[in-house]
Amino acid sequence: MKITNVKVLVCRPGRNFVTVKIETDEGVYGIGDATLNGREMAVAAYLEEHIAPCLIGKDPLQIEDVWQYLFKGAYWRKGPVTMTAIGAVDMALWDIFGKVTNMPVYQLLGGKSRHGVTVYAHANGESIEEVLTNLGQFIDQGYKAVRLQCTIPNQKGTYGTLEGKKNYYELQGNRPLPPENEWCTRKYMNFIPELFKQAREQFGYDIELLHDVHSRLTPIEAAKLGKMLEPYDLMFLEDSVTADNQQGYAQIRQHTTTPLAVGEIFNTVWDAKELIETQSIDYIRTAVSHGGGITPMRKLSDFAAMHHVRMAPHGAPDLSPIATMAHLHINTWAPNFGIQEFVGFGTDEINEVFKYELNIKNGMLLPSEAPGLGVDIDEEAMKKYEYKRSYLPVSRLEDGTLWNW
Ligand code: CS2
Ligand code: MG
């Protein structure tokens, strides 16, 4: 079996997605998600110009060797652009492997470790009242875990919430230049414990609650927040600090028992090595697309399991349904699966382009039994939705200092 063609497809059904399609001489093809939010065309060019020519003629079932070839063979390792490109190719090859063997990818990884993948929903709002109304609705729908994000009073533009009551906070798509948000740590710290206090008062302790700080704090501030939130028993506090300096998490750890999660911008297992080895985190959030594919996710999962760290892959709307389905397979298999972020089912436009079936029951996604990843694309529909340059916001302190968004 040989790879005969590699297509790089860019489209914008409401937001930008980059998709790789790998075709073979036997008519079987595989697809992978190569979307890197706000830097889409860098990955598309990397794939088209630097990866595609090397794949023609290769055996698509030599998945490990192709992965090593693209990682080691480029000399320039790592980084989000490189690893997202490799990740998409790797996903597509696992998809082909599944189709050729007529098995779902979770089966090829080692089979089912569970009958369903528990997810957490997003309850966002411009006031505590609004967040709690949304939380109540998710509980009624059977969700077992919900992330809470609320607009911080007197602060312009808060992560995870959108004016105009849009649910998909990053689906705005059309941002010709990065919008700017404001950040004030004191306003945030003064407000956020109250959100969780009221959530627990109203809904009790059966529901798992989560929160994403989006890297806005320093380690000692994160330690303080973790302590303040201890009475409200979070499942995890996400990205309280950037992990560029992995030792920061050890510092947080010394002060609080609030479980910690990080990793959605990680590209390799090396980004998490110290965090995992020192057991400074509880959940690793690396995504299959940005982390180089299913092949390294499997290694990451095994490495994390040895250190009591569980998998909680990133699941924001900028991951296409292909990555969502790949996560579903990894999570069905991974013995140390923790939880999956889930922002809901795609919009009509997204579902016109990506063909997949997601079944949710009692807050759990059920494994897909289709061969391969269980997702397809409609290339004709993709043509209707042209790419438009778009950016994530940037963040500044009130005095103008550029901060982590
Ligand atoms: C986030 C993301 O889902 C999350 O936890 O942190 O929304 C993130 O901001 C985007 O995926 C960036 O593209
Ligand atoms: Mg996050």
PDB file of C-alpha atoms in Angstrom, residues 176-355:
ATOM      1  CA  PRO A 176      -8.785  40.870  10.965  1.00  0.00           C
ATOM      2  CA  LEU A 177      -6.591  42.024  13.871  1.00  0.00           C
ATOM      3  CA  PRO A 178      -6.353  40.721  17.432  1.00  0.00           C
ATOM      4  CA  PRO A 179      -8.930  42.298  19.763  1.00  0.00           C
ATOM      5  CA  GLU A 180      -7.565  43.475  23.134  1.00  0.00           C
ATOM      6  CA  ASN A 181      -8.810  42.399  26.554  1.00  0.00           C
ATOM      7  CA  GLU A 182      -8.005  43.842  29.948  1.00  0.00           C
ATOM      8  CA  TRP A 183      -6.733  41.944  32.973  1.00  0.00           C
ATOM      9  CA  CYS A 184      -6.594  42.821  36.655  1.00  0.00           C
ATOM     10  CA  THR A 185      -5.505  40.035  39.016  1.00  0.00           C
ATOM     11  CA  ARG A 186      -6.976  41.698  42.090  1.00  0.00           C
ATOM     12  CA  LYS A 187     -10.449  42.090  40.561  1.00  0.00           C
ATOM     13  CA  TYR A 188     -10.320  38.466  39.457  1.00  0.00           C
ATOM     14  CA  MET A 189      -9.138  37.085  42.798  1.00  0.00           C
ATOM     15  CA  ASN A 190     -11.737  39.116  44.684  1.00  0.00           C
ATOM     16  CA  PHE A 191     -14.530  37.757  42.530  1.00  0.00           C
ATOM     17  CA  ILE A 192     -13.949  34.170  41.446  1.00  0.00           C
ATOM     18  CA  PRO A 193     -14.256  32.351  44.827  1.00  0.00           C
ATOM     19  CA  GLU A 194     -17.743  33.840  45.167  1.00  0.00           C
ATOM     20  CA  LEU A 195     -18.787  32.167  41.901  1.00  0.00           C
ATOM     21  CA  PHE A 196     -17.824  28.745  43.229  1.00  0.00           C
ATOM     22  CA  LYS A 197     -19.249  29.437  46.685  1.00  0.00           C
ATOM     23  CA  GLN A 198     -22.662  30.189  45.212  1.00  0.00           C
ATOM     24  CA  ALA A 199     -22.447  27.224  42.828  1.00  0.00           C
ATOM     25  CA  ARG A 200     -21.872  24.857  45.751  1.00  0.00           C
ATOM     26  CA  GLU A 201     -24.578  26.505  47.864  1.00  0.00           C
ATOM     27  CA  GLN A 202     -27.106  26.115  45.081  1.00  0.00           C
ATOM     28  CA  PHE A 203     -26.137  22.747  43.594  1.00  0.00           C
ATOM     29  CA  GLY A 204     -24.241  20.875  46.293  1.00  0.00           C
ATOM     30  CA  TYR A 205     -21.163  18.714  45.905  1.00  0.00           C
ATOM     31  CA  ASP A 206     -22.266  15.910  43.551  1.00  0.00           C
ATOM     32  CA  ILE A 207     -21.377  17.800  40.382  1.00  0.00           C
ATOM     33  CA  GLU A 208     -17.708  18.163  39.394  1.00  0.00           C
ATOM     34  CA  LEU A 209     -16.733  21.808  38.894  1.00  0.00           C
ATOM     35  CA  LEU A 210     -13.739  23.096  36.931  1.00  0.00           C
ATOM     36  CA  HIS A 211     -12.222  26.457  36.107  1.00  0.00           C
ATOM     37  CA  ASP A 212      -9.719  27.782  33.534  1.00  0.00           C
ATOM     38  CA  VAL A 213      -7.441  30.649  34.639  1.00  0.00           C
ATOM     39  CA  HIS A 214      -5.938  30.851  31.141  1.00  0.00           C
ATOM     40  CA  SER A 215      -2.399  31.414  32.418  1.00  0.00           C
ATOM     41  CA  ARG A 216      -3.086  34.805  33.997  1.00  0.00           C
ATOM     42  CA  LEU A 217      -1.416  34.275  37.392  1.00  0.00           C
ATOM     43  CA  THR A 218       2.062  33.852  38.837  1.00  0.00           C
ATOM     44  CA  PRO A 219       2.802  30.668  40.814  1.00  0.00           C
ATOM     45  CA  ILE A 220       2.288  32.247  44.225  1.00  0.00           C
ATOM     46  CA  GLU A 221      -0.963  33.900  43.101  1.00  0.00           C
ATOM     47  CA  ALA A 222      -2.133  30.572  41.727  1.00  0.00           C
ATOM     48  CA  ALA A 223      -1.258  28.929  45.039  1.00  0.00           C
ATOM     49  CA  LYS A 224      -3.359  31.550  46.820  1.00  0.00           C
ATOM     50  CA  LEU A 225      -6.299  31.015  44.456  1.00  0.00           C
ATOM     51  CA  GLY A 226      -6.028  27.243  44.828  1.00  0.00           C
ATOM     52  CA  LYS A 227      -6.251  27.657  48.601  1.00  0.00           C
ATOM     53  CA  MET A 228      -9.221  30.021  48.379  1.00  0.00           C
ATOM     54  CA  LEU A 229     -11.050  27.505  46.179  1.00  0.00           C
ATOM     55  CA  GLU A 230     -10.335  24.463  48.365  1.00  0.00           C
ATOM     56  CA  PRO A 231     -13.693  24.637  50.205  1.00  0.00           C
ATOM     57  CA  TYR A 232     -15.481  24.347  46.831  1.00  0.00           C
ATOM     58  CA  ASP A 233     -13.638  21.164  45.869  1.00  0.00           C
ATOM     59  CA  LEU A 234     -12.804  21.662  42.176  1.00  0.00           C
ATOM     60  CA  MET A 235     -12.057  18.728  39.925  1.00  0.00           C
ATOM     61  CA  PHE A 236      -9.229  20.843  38.577  1.00  0.00           C
ATOM     62  CA  LEU A 237      -7.915  24.354  38.197  1.00  0.00           C
ATOM     63  CA  GLU A 238      -6.642  24.709  34.644  1.00  0.00           C
ATOM     64  CA  ASP A 239      -3.688  26.731  33.331  1.00  0.00           C
ATOM     65  CA  SER A 240      -3.313  28.759  36.508  1.00  0.00           C
ATOM     66  CA  VAL A 241       0.221  29.625  35.312  1.00  0.00           C
ATOM     67  CA  THR A 242       2.083  29.168  32.048  1.00  0.00           C
ATOM     68  CA  ALA A 243       4.286  26.100  32.290  1.00  0.00           C
ATOM     69  CA  ASP A 244       7.231  27.494  30.335  1.00  0.00           C
ATOM     70  CA  ASN A 245       9.004  27.174  33.640  1.00  0.00           C
ATOM     71  CA  GLN A 246       7.772  23.805  34.816  1.00  0.00           C
ATOM     72  CA  GLN A 247       9.013  24.379  38.365  1.00  0.00           C
ATOM     73  CA  GLY A 248       6.259  26.939  38.902  1.00  0.00           C
ATOM     74  CA  TYR A 249       3.802  24.115  39.390  1.00  0.00           C
ATOM     75  CA  ALA A 250       5.860  22.538  42.160  1.00  0.00           C
ATOM     76  CA  GLN A 251       5.552  25.838  43.982  1.00  0.00           C
ATOM     77  CA  ILE A 252       1.762  25.904  43.622  1.00  0.00           C
ATOM     78  CA  ARG A 253       1.632  22.296  44.739  1.00  0.00           C
ATOM     79  CA  GLN A 254       3.352  23.050  48.056  1.00  0.00           C
ATOM     80  CA  HIS A 255       0.465  25.266  49.074  1.00  0.00           C
ATOM     81  CA  THR A 256      -2.794  23.787  47.868  1.00  0.00           C
ATOM     82  CA  THR A 257      -4.670  20.514  47.424  1.00  0.00           C
ATOM     83  CA  THR A 258      -6.755  21.918  44.547  1.00  0.00           C
ATOM     84  CA  PRO A 259      -5.951  19.563  41.631  1.00  0.00           C
ATOM     85  CA  LEU A 260      -4.008  21.161  38.783  1.00  0.00           C
ATOM     86  CA  ALA A 261      -4.294  20.769  35.013  1.00  0.00           C
ATOM     87  CA  VAL A 262      -2.139  22.186  32.235  1.00  0.00           C
ATOM     88  CA  GLY A 263      -0.951  21.356  28.740  1.00  0.00           C
ATOM     89  CA  GLU A 264      -3.298  22.567  26.003  1.00  0.00           C
ATOM     90  CA  ILE A 265      -0.463  24.467  24.321  1.00  0.00           C
ATOM     91  CA  PHE A 266       2.100  21.684  24.778  1.00  0.00           C
ATOM     92  CA  ASN A 267       3.493  20.036  21.653  1.00  0.00           C
ATOM     93  CA  THR A 268       5.564  17.164  22.965  1.00  0.00           C
ATOM     94  CA  VAL A 269       5.899  14.924  25.975  1.00  0.00           C
ATOM     95  CA  TRP A 270       9.040  16.885  26.832  1.00  0.00           C
ATOM     96  CA  ASP A 271       6.932  19.957  27.612  1.00  0.00           C
ATOM     97  CA  ALA A 272       5.379  17.995  30.442  1.00  0.00           C
ATOM     98  CA  LYS A 273       8.285  15.816  31.506  1.00  0.00           C
ATOM     99  CA  GLU A 274       9.192  17.554  34.741  1.00  0.00           C
ATOM    100  CA  LEU A 275       5.583  18.342  35.614  1.00  0.00           C
ATOM    101  CA  ILE A 276       4.678  14.678  35.332  1.00  0.00           C
ATOM    102  CA  GLU A 277       7.819  13.197  36.875  1.00  0.00           C
ATOM    103  CA  THR A 278       7.541  15.397  39.949  1.00  0.00           C
ATOM    104  CA  GLN A 279       3.780  14.784  40.129  1.00  0.00           C
ATOM    105  CA  SER A 280       3.220  18.519  40.198  1.00  0.00           C
ATOM    106  CA  ILE A 281       0.029  18.223  38.148  1.00  0.00           C
ATOM    107  CA  ASP A 282      -2.993  15.946  38.195  1.00  0.00           C
ATOM    108  CA  TYR A 283      -4.246  16.218  34.612  1.00  0.00           C
ATOM    109  CA  ILE A 284      -2.379  16.651  31.345  1.00  0.00           C
ATOM    110  CA  ARG A 285      -4.363  18.510  28.683  1.00  0.00           C
ATOM    111  CA  THR A 286      -2.279  18.032  25.526  1.00  0.00           C
ATOM    112  CA  ALA A 287      -4.392  17.757  22.378  1.00  0.00           C
ATOM    113  CA  VAL A 288      -3.956  15.121  19.694  1.00  0.00           C
ATOM    114  CA  SER A 289      -3.676  17.776  16.985  1.00  0.00           C
ATOM    115  CA  HIS A 290      -1.220  20.167  18.653  1.00  0.00           C
ATOM    116  CA  GLY A 291       0.681  17.383  20.397  1.00  0.00           C
ATOM    117  CA  GLY A 292       1.785  15.554  17.260  1.00  0.00           C
ATOM    118  CA  GLY A 293      -0.947  12.948  16.815  1.00  0.00           C
ATOM    119  CA  ILE A 294      -2.155   9.658  18.253  1.00  0.00           C
ATOM    120  CA  THR A 295       1.313   8.063  18.231  1.00  0.00           C
ATOM    121  CA  PRO A 296       2.822  10.472  20.818  1.00  0.00           C
ATOM    122  CA  MET A 297      -0.457  10.804  22.761  1.00  0.00           C
ATOM    123  CA  ARG A 298      -0.232   7.110  23.495  1.00  0.00           C
ATOM    124  CA  LYS A 299       3.298   7.537  24.830  1.00  0.00           C
ATOM    125  CA  LEU A 300       2.268  10.583  26.850  1.00  0.00           C
ATOM    126  CA  SER A 301      -0.618   8.671  28.356  1.00  0.00           C
ATOM    127  CA  ASP A 302       1.602   5.759  29.412  1.00  0.00           C
ATOM    128  CA  PHE A 303       4.213   8.108  30.867  1.00  0.00           C
ATOM    129  CA  ALA A 304       1.566  10.092  32.758  1.00  0.00           C
ATOM    130  CA  ALA A 305      -0.063   6.921  34.090  1.00  0.00           C
ATOM    131  CA  MET A 306       3.208   5.925  35.753  1.00  0.00           C
ATOM    132  CA  HIS A 307       3.024   9.139  37.780  1.00  0.00           C
ATOM    133  CA  HIS A 308      -0.673   9.224  38.703  1.00  0.00           C
ATOM    134  CA  VAL A 309      -1.401  11.905  36.135  1.00  0.00           C
ATOM    135  CA  ARG A 310      -4.608  11.543  34.158  1.00  0.00           C
ATOM    136  CA  MET A 311      -5.483  12.561  30.606  1.00  0.00           C
ATOM    137  CA  ALA A 312      -7.851  15.482  30.028  1.00  0.00           C
ATOM    138  CA  PRO A 313      -7.386  16.517  26.369  1.00  0.00           C
ATOM    139  CA  HIS A 314      -8.148  20.031  25.216  1.00  0.00           C
ATOM    140  CA  GLY A 315     -11.544  20.218  23.515  1.00  0.00           C
ATOM    141  CA  ALA A 316     -12.192  23.831  22.511  1.00  0.00           C
ATOM    142  CA  PRO A 317     -14.151  24.788  19.354  1.00  0.00           C
ATOM    143  CA  ASP A 318     -10.925  25.332  17.390  1.00  0.00           C
ATOM    144  CA  LEU A 319     -10.299  21.588  17.417  1.00  0.00           C
ATOM    145  CA  SER A 320     -12.176  20.161  14.467  1.00  0.00           C
ATOM    146  CA  PRO A 321     -14.509  17.155  14.765  1.00  0.00           C
ATOM    147  CA  ILE A 322     -11.600  15.037  13.470  1.00  0.00           C
ATOM    148  CA  ALA A 323      -9.569  15.804  16.610  1.00  0.00           C
ATOM    149  CA  THR A 324     -12.708  15.353  18.713  1.00  0.00           C
ATOM    150  CA  MET A 325     -13.172  11.867  17.305  1.00  0.00           C
ATOM    151  CA  ALA A 326      -9.471  11.051  17.711  1.00  0.00           C
ATOM    152  CA  HIS A 327      -9.753  12.082  21.371  1.00  0.00           C
ATOM    153  CA  LEU A 328     -12.783   9.866  21.756  1.00  0.00           C
ATOM    154  CA  HIS A 329     -10.714   6.853  20.656  1.00  0.00           C
ATOM    155  CA  ILE A 330      -7.706   7.740  22.813  1.00  0.00           C
ATOM    156  CA  ASN A 331      -9.956   8.344  25.828  1.00  0.00           C
ATOM    157  CA  THR A 332     -11.850   5.094  25.304  1.00  0.00           C
ATOM    158  CA  TRP A 333      -8.541   3.253  25.475  1.00  0.00           C
ATOM    159  CA  ALA A 334      -6.348   5.266  27.893  1.00  0.00           C
ATOM    160  CA  PRO A 335      -6.295   3.462  31.250  1.00  0.00           C
ATOM    161  CA  ASN A 336      -5.519   6.788  32.933  1.00  0.00           C
ATOM    162  CA  PHE A 337      -8.252   8.806  31.252  1.00  0.00           C
ATOM    163  CA  GLY A 338      -9.598  11.576  33.480  1.00  0.00           C
ATOM    164  CA  ILE A 339     -12.092  13.766  31.637  1.00  0.00           C
ATOM    165  CA  GLN A 340     -12.693  15.308  28.200  1.00  0.00           C
ATOM    166  CA  GLU A 341     -13.548  18.962  27.582  1.00  0.00           C
ATOM    167  CA  PHE A 342     -16.659  19.147  25.402  1.00  0.00           C
ATOM    168  CA  VAL A 343     -18.155  22.338  23.998  1.00  0.00           C
ATOM    169  CA  GLY A 344     -21.162  20.644  22.468  1.00  0.00           C
ATOM    170  CA  PHE A 345     -22.153  19.502  19.035  1.00  0.00           C
ATOM    171  CA  GLY A 346     -21.006  21.441  15.999  1.00  0.00           C
ATOM    172  CA  THR A 347     -23.040  24.181  14.327  1.00  0.00           C
ATOM    173  CA  ASP A 348     -25.038  23.451  11.156  1.00  0.00           C
ATOM    174  CA  GLU A 349     -22.202  24.840   9.033  1.00  0.00           C
ATOM    175  CA  ILE A 350     -19.602  22.635  10.758  1.00  0.00           C
ATOM    176  CA  ASN A 351     -21.828  19.597  10.428  1.00  0.00           C
ATOM    177  CA  GLU A 352     -22.230  20.261   6.731  1.00  0.00           C
ATOM    178  CA  VAL A 353     -18.463  19.979   6.260  1.00  0.00           C
ATOM    179  CA  PHE A 354     -17.593  17.263   8.789  1.00  0.00           C
ATOM    180  CA  LYS A 355     -19.591  14.048   8.883  1.00  0.00           C
TER     181      LYS A 355
END
